[in-house]
Amino acid sequence: MPKMVFVQRDGTRKEVDAPLGLSVLEIAHRHGVDIEGACEGSLACSTCHVIVDAAWFAKLAKPTEDEEDMLDLAFDLQETSRLGCQLIMTDALDGLVVKLPSGSRNAGG
């Protein structure tokens, strides 16, 4: 099974099983990682904002315009920011590393 790593707010790394076809948000919730996801993955908030490790960012599909609009509302926005609900686990993402931002802002959700 693919794995992924969450770098938590305190800097600790948590490696978890990442079933194919699940979103980063769903994987986080399965493993007790502190990502809110207020809109439950319906692309109506920015509370599942994650910062993708630079080595992985280019391997991701480009964000949609709707995702970019929601990211504009995210707290602690970075160059490699994405919404966890929009990142779907594939074999190519085995080992994906994402960092939790320092906080979140529930804008629009």
Coordinates of C-alpha atoms in Angstrom, one line a residue:
M1 CA 0.0 0.0 0.0
P2 CA 1.3 3.5 -0.8
K3 CA 2.5 5.6 2.2
M4 CA 2.5 9.3 2.7
V5 CA 4.0 11.6 5.4
F6 CA 2.4 14.4 7.2
V7 CA 4.7 17.0 8.8
Q8 CA 2.6 18.2 11.7
R9 CA 2.5 21.7 13.2
D10 CA 5.1 20.8 15.8
G11 CA 7.5 19.5 13.2
T12 CA 7.0 15.8 13.9
R13 CA 6.6 13.5 10.9
K14 CA 3.8 11.0 10.8
E15 CA 4.0 8.3 8.1
V16 CA 0.7 6.7 7.3
D17 CA -0.9 4.2 4.9
A18 CA -2.4 6.1 2.0
P19 CA -5.0 3.9 0.2
L20 CA -5.2 4.5 -3.6
G21 CA -8.2 6.8 -4.6
L22 CA -8.5 8.5 -1.2
S23 CA -7.8 12.2 -0.9
V24 CA -5.1 13.6 1.4
L25 CA -7.9 15.0 3.5
E26 CA -9.5 11.6 3.9
I27 CA -6.2 10.0 4.7
A28 CA -5.5 12.6 7.3
H29 CA -8.9 12.0 9.0
R30 CA -8.3 8.2 8.9
H31 CA -5.1 8.6 10.9
G32 CA -6.1 11.4 13.3
V33 CA -4.0 14.1 11.6
D34 CA -5.3 17.6 12.5
I35 CA -6.7 18.9 9.2
E36 CA -10.2 20.3 9.5
G37 CA -11.9 20.0 6.1
A38 CA -14.9 22.0 7.2
C39 CA -16.7 21.6 3.8
E40 CA -16.0 17.9 3.8
G41 CA -14.1 18.0 0.5
S42 CA -16.7 20.0 -1.5
L43 CA -14.2 22.7 -2.5
A44 CA -16.0 25.4 -0.6
C45 CA -13.4 26.3 2.0
S46 CA -9.6 26.3 2.6
T47 CA -9.4 24.4 5.9
C48 CA -7.7 21.4 4.3
H49 CA -4.8 23.5 3.0
V50 CA -1.5 21.7 3.0
I51 CA 2.0 22.7 1.9
V52 CA 3.4 20.1 -0.5
D53 CA 7.0 19.2 -0.2
A54 CA 8.8 20.9 -3.1
A55 CA 10.2 17.6 -4.4
W56 CA 6.6 16.4 -4.9
F57 CA 4.9 19.5 -6.1
A58 CA 5.7 19.1 -9.8
K59 CA 4.3 15.5 -9.7
L60 CA 0.8 16.7 -8.9
A61 CA -1.9 17.5 -11.4
K62 CA -2.4 21.3 -11.8
P63 CA -5.0 22.8 -9.5
T64 CA -8.3 23.8 -11.0
E65 CA -9.4 27.4 -11.1
D66 CA -11.9 26.7 -8.3
E67 CA -9.1 25.2 -6.1
E68 CA -6.9 28.3 -6.8
D69 CA -9.8 30.6 -5.8
M70 CA -10.1 28.8 -2.5
L71 CA -6.3 28.7 -1.9
D72 CA -6.3 32.5 -2.2
L73 CA -8.3 32.5 1.1
A74 CA -5.9 30.1 2.9
F75 CA -3.9 31.1 5.9
D76 CA -0.1 30.8 5.6
L77 CA -0.3 30.4 1.8
Q78 CA 3.0 29.1 0.2
E79 CA 4.2 28.6 -3.3
T80 CA 3.5 24.8 -3.0
S81 CA 0.2 25.1 -1.2
R82 CA -2.7 22.8 -2.3
L83 CA -6.0 21.7 -0.9
G84 CA -5.9 18.3 0.6
C85 CA -9.4 17.4 -0.7
Q86 CA -8.1 17.8 -4.2
L87 CA -5.0 15.6 -3.9
I88 CA -6.0 12.0 -4.7
M89 CA -3.5 9.2 -3.9
T90 CA -2.1 7.3 -6.8
D91 CA 0.9 4.9 -7.1
A92 CA 2.9 7.8 -8.4
L93 CA 2.4 9.7 -5.1
D94 CA 3.7 6.8 -2.9
G95 CA 5.9 8.6 -0.3
L96 CA 4.2 12.0 -0.8
V97 CA 5.2 14.5 1.9
V98 CA 2.9 17.4 3.0
K99 CA 3.3 19.9 5.8
L100 CA 0.4 21.3 7.8
P101 CA 0.3 25.1 7.8
S102 CA 0.7 27.0 11.0
G103 CA -3.1 27.6 11.2
S104 CA -6.2 27.7 9.1
R105 CA -8.9 30.2 8.2
N106 CA -12.4 29.0 7.6
A107 CA -13.3 31.4 4.8
G108 CA -16.2 30.4 2.7
G109 CA -16.9 27.2 4.5

